XYZ file of N, CA, C and O in Angstrom:
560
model
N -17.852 5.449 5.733
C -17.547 6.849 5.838
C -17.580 7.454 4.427
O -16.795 7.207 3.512
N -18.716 8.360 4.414
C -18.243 9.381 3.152
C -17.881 10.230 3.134
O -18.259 10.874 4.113
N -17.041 10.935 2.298
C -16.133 12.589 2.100
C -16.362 12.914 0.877
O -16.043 12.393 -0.191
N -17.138 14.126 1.238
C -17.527 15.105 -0.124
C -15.667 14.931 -0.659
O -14.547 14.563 -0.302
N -16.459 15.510 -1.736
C -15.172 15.766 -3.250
C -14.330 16.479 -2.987
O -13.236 16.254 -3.506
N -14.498 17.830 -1.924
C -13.515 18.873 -1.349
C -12.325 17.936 -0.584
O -11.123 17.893 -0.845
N -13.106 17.187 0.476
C -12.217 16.591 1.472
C -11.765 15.770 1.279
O -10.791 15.652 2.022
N -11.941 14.543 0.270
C -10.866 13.651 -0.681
C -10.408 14.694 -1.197
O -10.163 15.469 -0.273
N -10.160 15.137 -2.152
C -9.418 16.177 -2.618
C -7.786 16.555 -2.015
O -6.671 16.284 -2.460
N -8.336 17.451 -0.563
C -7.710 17.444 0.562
C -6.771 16.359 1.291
O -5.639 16.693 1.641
N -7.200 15.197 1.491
C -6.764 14.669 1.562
C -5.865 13.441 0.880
O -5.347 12.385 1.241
N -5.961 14.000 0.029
C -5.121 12.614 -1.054
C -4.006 13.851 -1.781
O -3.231 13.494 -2.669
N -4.034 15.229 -1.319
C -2.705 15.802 -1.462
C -2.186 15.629 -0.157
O -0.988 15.353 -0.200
N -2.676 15.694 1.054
C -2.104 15.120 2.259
C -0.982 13.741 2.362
O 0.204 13.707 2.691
N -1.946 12.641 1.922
C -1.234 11.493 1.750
C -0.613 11.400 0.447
O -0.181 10.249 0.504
N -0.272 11.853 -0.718
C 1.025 11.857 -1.428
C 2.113 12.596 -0.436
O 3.191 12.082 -0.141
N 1.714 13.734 -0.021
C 3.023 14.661 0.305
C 3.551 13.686 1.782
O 4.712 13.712 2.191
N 2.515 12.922 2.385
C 3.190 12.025 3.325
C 4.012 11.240 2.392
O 5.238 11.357 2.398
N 3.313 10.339 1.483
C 4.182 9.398 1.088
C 5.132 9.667 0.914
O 6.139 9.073 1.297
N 5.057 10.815 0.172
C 6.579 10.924 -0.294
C 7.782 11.515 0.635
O 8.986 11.406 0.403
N 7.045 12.296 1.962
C 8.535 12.342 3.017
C 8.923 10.580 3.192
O 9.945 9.893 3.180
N 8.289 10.485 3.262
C 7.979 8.736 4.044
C 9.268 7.898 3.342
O 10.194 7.342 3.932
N 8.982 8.006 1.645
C 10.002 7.580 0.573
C 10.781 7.981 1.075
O 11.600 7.313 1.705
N 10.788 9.311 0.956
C 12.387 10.038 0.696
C 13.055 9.780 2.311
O 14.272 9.936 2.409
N 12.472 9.489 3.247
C 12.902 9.117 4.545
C 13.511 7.735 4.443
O 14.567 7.577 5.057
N 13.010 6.686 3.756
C 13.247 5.572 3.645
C 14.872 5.254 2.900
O 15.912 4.648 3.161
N 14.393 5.939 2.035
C 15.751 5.811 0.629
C 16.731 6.459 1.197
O 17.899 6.193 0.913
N 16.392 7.431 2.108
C 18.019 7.987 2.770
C 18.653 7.496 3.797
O 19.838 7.824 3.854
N 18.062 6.470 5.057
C 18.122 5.517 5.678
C 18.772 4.627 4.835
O 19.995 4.497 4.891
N 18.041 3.964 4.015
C 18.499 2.951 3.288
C 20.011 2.952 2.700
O 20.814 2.061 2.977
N 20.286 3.971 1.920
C 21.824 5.020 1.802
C 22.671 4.489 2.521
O 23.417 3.557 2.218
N 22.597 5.084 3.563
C 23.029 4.957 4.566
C 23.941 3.804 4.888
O 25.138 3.774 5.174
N 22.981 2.811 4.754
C 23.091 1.218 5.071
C 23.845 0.930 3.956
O 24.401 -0.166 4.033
N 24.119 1.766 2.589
C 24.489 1.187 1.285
C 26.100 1.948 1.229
O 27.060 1.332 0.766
N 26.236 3.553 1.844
C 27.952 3.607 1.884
C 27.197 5.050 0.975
O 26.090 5.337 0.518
N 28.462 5.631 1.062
C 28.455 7.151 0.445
C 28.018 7.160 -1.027
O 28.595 6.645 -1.985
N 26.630 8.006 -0.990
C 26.037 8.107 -2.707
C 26.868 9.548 -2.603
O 27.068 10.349 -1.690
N 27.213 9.476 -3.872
C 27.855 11.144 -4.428
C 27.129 12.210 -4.574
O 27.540 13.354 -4.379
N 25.593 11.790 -5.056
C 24.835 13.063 -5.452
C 23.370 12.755 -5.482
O 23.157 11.585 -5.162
N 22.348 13.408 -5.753
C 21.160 12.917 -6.166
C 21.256 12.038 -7.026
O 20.817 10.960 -6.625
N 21.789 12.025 -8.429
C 21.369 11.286 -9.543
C 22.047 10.015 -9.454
O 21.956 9.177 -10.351
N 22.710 9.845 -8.426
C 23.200 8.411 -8.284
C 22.047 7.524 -7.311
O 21.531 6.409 -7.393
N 21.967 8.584 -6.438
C 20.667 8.040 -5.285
C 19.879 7.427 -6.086
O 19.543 6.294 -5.743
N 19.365 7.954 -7.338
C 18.173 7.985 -7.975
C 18.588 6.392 -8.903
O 17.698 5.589 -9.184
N 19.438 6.258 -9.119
C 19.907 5.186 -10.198
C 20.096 4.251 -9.173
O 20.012 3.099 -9.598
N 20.340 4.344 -7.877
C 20.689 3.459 -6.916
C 19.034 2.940 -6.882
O 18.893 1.719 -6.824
N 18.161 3.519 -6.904
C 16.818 3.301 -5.873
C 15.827 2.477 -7.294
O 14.787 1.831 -7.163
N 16.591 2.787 -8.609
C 15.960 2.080 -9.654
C 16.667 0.918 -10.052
O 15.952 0.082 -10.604
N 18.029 0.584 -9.915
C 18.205 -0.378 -10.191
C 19.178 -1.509 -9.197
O 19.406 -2.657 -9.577
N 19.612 -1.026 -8.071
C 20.347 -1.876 -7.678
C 19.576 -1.831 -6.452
O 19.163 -0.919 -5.736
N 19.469 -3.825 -6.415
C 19.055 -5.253 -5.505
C 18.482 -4.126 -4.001
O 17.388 -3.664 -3.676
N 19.867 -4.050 -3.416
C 19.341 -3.429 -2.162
C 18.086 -2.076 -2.197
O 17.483 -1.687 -1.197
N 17.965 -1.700 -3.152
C 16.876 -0.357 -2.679
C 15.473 -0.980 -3.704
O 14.793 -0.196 -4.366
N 15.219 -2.441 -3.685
C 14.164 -3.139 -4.735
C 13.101 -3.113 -3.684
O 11.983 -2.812 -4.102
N 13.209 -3.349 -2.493
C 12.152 -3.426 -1.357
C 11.127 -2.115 -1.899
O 9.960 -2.124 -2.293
N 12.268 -0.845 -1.702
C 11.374 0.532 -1.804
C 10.204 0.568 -3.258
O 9.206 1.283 -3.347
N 10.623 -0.259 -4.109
C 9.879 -0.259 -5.475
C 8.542 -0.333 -5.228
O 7.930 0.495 -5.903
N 7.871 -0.976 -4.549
C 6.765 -0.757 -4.714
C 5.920 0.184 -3.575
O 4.689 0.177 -3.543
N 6.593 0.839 -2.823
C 5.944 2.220 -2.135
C 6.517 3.232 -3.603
O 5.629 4.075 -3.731
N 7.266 3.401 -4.373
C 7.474 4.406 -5.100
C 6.349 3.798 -6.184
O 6.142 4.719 -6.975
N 5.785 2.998 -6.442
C 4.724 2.446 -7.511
C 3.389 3.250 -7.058
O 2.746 4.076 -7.705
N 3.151 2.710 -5.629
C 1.699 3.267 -4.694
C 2.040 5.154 -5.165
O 0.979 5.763 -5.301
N 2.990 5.809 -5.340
C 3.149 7.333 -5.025
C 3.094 7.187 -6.651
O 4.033 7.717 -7.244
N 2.344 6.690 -7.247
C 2.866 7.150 -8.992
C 1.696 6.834 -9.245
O 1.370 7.405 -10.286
N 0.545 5.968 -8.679
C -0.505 5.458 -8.488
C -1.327 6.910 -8.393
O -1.920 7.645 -9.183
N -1.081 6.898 -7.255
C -1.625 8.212 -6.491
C -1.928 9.178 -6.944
O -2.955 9.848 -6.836
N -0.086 9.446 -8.063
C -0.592 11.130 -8.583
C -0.670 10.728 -9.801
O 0.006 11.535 -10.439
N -1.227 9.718 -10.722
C -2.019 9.678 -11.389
C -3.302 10.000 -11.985
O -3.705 10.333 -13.100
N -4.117 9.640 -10.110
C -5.463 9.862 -9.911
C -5.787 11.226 -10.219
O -6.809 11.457 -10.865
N -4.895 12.335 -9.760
C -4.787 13.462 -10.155
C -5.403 14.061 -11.840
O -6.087 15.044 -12.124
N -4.761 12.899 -12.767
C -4.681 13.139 -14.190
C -6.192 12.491 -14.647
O -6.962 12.967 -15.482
N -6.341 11.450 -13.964
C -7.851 11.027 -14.651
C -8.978 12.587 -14.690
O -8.989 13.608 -14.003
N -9.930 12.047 -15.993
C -10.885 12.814 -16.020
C -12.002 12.736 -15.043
O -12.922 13.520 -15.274
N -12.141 11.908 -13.922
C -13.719 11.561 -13.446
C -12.410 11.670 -12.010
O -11.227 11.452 -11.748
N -13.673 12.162 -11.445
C -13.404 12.464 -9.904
C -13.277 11.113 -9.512
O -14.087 10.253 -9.856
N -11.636 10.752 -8.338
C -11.664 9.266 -7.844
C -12.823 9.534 -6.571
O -12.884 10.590 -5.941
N -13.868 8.145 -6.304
C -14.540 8.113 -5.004
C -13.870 7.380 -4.063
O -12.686 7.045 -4.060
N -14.726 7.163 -3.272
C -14.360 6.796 -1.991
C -13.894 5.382 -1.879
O -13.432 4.862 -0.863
N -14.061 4.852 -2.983
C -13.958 3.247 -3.261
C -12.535 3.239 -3.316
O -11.727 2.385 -2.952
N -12.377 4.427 -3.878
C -10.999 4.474 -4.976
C -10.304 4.419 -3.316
O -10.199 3.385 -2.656
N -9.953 5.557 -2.944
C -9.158 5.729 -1.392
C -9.067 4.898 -0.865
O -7.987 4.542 -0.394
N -10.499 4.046 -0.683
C -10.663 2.910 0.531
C -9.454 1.775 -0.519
O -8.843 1.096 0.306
N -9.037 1.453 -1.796
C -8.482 0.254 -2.492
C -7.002 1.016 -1.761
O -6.303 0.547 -0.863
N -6.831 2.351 -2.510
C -5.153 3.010 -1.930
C -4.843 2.518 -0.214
O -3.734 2.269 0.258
N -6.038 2.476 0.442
C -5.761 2.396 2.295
C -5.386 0.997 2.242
O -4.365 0.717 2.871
N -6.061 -0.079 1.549
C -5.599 -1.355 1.727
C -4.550 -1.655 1.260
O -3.861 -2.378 1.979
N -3.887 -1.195 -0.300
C -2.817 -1.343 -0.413
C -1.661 -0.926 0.259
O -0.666 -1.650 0.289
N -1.709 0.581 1.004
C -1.007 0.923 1.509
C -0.701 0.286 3.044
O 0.488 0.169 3.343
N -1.632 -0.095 3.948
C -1.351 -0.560 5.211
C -0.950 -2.334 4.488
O -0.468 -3.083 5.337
N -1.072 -2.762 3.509
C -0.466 -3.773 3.067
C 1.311 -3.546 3.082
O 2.111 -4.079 3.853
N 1.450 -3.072 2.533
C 2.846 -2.164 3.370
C 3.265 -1.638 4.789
O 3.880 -2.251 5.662
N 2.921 -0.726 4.802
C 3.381 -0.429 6.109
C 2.306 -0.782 7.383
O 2.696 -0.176 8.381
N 0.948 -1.653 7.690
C 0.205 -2.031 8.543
C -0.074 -1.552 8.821
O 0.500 -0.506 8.517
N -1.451 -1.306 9.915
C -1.010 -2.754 10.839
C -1.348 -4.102 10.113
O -0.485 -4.965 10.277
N -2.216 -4.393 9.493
C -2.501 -5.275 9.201
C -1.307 -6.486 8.773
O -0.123 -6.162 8.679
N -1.738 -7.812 8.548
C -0.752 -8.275 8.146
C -0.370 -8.062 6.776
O -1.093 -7.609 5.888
N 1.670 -8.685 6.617
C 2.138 -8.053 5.970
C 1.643 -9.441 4.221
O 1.447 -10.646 4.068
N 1.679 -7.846 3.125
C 1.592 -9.017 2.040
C 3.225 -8.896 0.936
O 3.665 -9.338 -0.125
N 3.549 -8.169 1.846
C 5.057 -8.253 0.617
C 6.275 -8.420 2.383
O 6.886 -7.397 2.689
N 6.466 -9.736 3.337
C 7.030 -9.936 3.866
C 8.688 -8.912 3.760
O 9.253 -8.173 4.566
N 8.919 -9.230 2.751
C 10.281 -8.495 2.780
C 10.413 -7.109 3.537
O 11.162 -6.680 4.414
N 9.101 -6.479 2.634
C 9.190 -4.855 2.681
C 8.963 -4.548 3.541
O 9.368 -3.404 3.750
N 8.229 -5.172 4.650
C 7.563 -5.090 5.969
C 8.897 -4.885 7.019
O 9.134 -3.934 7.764
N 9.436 -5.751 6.865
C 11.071 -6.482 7.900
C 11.671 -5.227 7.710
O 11.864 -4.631 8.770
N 12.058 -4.585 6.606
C 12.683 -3.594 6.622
C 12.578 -2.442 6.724
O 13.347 -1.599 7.187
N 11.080 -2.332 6.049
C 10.325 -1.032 6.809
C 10.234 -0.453 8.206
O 10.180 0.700 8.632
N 10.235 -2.016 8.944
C 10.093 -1.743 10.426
C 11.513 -1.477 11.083
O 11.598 -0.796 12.105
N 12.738 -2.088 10.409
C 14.215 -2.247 10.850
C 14.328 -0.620 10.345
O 14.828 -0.063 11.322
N 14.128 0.297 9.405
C 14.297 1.887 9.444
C 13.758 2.644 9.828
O 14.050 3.828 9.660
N 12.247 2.009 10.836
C 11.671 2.927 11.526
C 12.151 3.354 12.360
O 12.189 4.544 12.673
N 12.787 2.122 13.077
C 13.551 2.216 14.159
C 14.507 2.987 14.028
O 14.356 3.873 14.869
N 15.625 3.196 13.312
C 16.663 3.791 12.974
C 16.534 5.405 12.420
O 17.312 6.320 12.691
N 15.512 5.461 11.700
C 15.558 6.899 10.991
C 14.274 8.021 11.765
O 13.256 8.075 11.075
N 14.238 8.637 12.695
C 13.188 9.760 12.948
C 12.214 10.225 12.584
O 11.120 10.444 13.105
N 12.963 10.503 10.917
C 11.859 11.531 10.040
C 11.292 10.048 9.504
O 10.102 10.243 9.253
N 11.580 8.841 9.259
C 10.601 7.582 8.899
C 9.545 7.693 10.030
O 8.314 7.689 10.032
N 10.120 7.753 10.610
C 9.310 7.576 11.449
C 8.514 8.373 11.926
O 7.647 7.739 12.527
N 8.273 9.924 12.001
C 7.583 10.688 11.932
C 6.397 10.388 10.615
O 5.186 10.175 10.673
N 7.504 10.496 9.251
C 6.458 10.677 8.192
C 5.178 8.860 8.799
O 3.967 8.710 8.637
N 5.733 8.342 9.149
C 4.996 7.155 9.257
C 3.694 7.537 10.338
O 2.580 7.144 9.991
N 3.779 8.051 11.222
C 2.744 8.434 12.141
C 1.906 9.509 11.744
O 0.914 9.801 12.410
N 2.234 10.139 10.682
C 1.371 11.392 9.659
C 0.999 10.435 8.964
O -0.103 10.810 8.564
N 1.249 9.103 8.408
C 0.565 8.284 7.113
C -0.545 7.818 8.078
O -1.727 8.043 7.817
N -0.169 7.181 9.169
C -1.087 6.350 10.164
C -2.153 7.170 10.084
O -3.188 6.641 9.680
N -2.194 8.491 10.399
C -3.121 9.239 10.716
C -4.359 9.653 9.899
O -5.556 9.737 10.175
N -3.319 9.979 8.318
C -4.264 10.227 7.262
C -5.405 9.175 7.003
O -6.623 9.354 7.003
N -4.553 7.835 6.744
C -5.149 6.444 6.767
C -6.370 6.327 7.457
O -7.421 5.981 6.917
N -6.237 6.619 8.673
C -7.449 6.301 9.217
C -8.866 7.927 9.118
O -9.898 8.177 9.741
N -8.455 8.302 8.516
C -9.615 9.365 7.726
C -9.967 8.650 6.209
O -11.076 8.881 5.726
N -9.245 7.996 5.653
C -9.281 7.384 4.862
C -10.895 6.291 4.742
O -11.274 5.778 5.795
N -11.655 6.047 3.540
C -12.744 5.363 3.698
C -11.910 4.068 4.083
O -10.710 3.795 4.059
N -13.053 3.396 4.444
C -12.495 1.413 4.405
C -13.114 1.170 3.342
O -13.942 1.846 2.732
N -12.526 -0.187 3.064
C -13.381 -0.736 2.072
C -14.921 -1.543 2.280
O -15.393 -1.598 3.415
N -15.457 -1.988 1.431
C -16.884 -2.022 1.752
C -17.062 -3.510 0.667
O -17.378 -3.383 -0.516
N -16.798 -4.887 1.319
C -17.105 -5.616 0.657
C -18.686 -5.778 0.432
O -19.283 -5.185 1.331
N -19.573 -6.409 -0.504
C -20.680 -6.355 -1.014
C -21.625 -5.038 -0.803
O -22.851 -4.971 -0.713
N -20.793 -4.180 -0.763
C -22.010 -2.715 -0.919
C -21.847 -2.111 -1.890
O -20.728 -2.207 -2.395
N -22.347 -1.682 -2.224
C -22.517 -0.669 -3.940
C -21.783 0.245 -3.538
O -21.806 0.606 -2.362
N -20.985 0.797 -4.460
C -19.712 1.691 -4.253
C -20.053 3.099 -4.823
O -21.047 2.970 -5.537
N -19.676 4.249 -4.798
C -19.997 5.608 -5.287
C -19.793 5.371 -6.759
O -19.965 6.289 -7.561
């Protein structure tokens, strides 16, 4: 599948602004499970350094990834998206899982939290507009 430059474009502000309900769905679930945070800036110190919110670390890595691509000088292609789709359903699937932990718990707050679970069926969706990857073919 190819997508002119407009419609990546388009869509890779789509899938940050998913990711990031998705995060912020996750980490407040997660809360939850952890006992009364006082404010944002504790949330925030909670989700960087303490054990229980370490799972979320690397979906907040993939969203820093992302709006990076933003900052490069050369337009990302389709190669680029199709590497973000694998990493990302490496997380949340279907495929199988490659960080076991994050998977178990991802799926234990789907269940529990709504808006996870919403933002998760808007990621599903983008994803699959998303290129695949293309082992041995010449890439854009």
């Amino acid at each position: 599948m190819r997508l002119t430059p407009s419609e990546l474009s388009s869509l890779h502000h789509d899938l940050a602004a998913t990711l990031r309900r998705l995060h912020k769905a996750l980490l407040e679930a997660e809360a939850r499970h952890y006992g009364p945070v006082g404010n944002p800036y504790e949330l925030l110190n909670l989700a960087l350094h303490h054990s229980q919110f370490a799972w979320l670390r690397r979906l907040s890595e993939l969203i820093v990834e992302l709006d990076e691509v933003l900052d490069e000088e050369e337009a990302p292609t389709s190669a680029r998206y199709a590497a973000f789709k694998t990493a990302i359903e490496a997380l949340a699937g279907p495929g199988s899982a490659r960080d076991a932990a994050f998977r178990k718990r991802y799926l234990e707050l789907l269940q529990e939290s709504p808006a996870a679970a919403m933002a998760h069926g808007e990621l599903r969706r983008l994803l699959a507009r998303l290129p695949d990857e293309q082992v041995g073919k010449p890439t854009e």
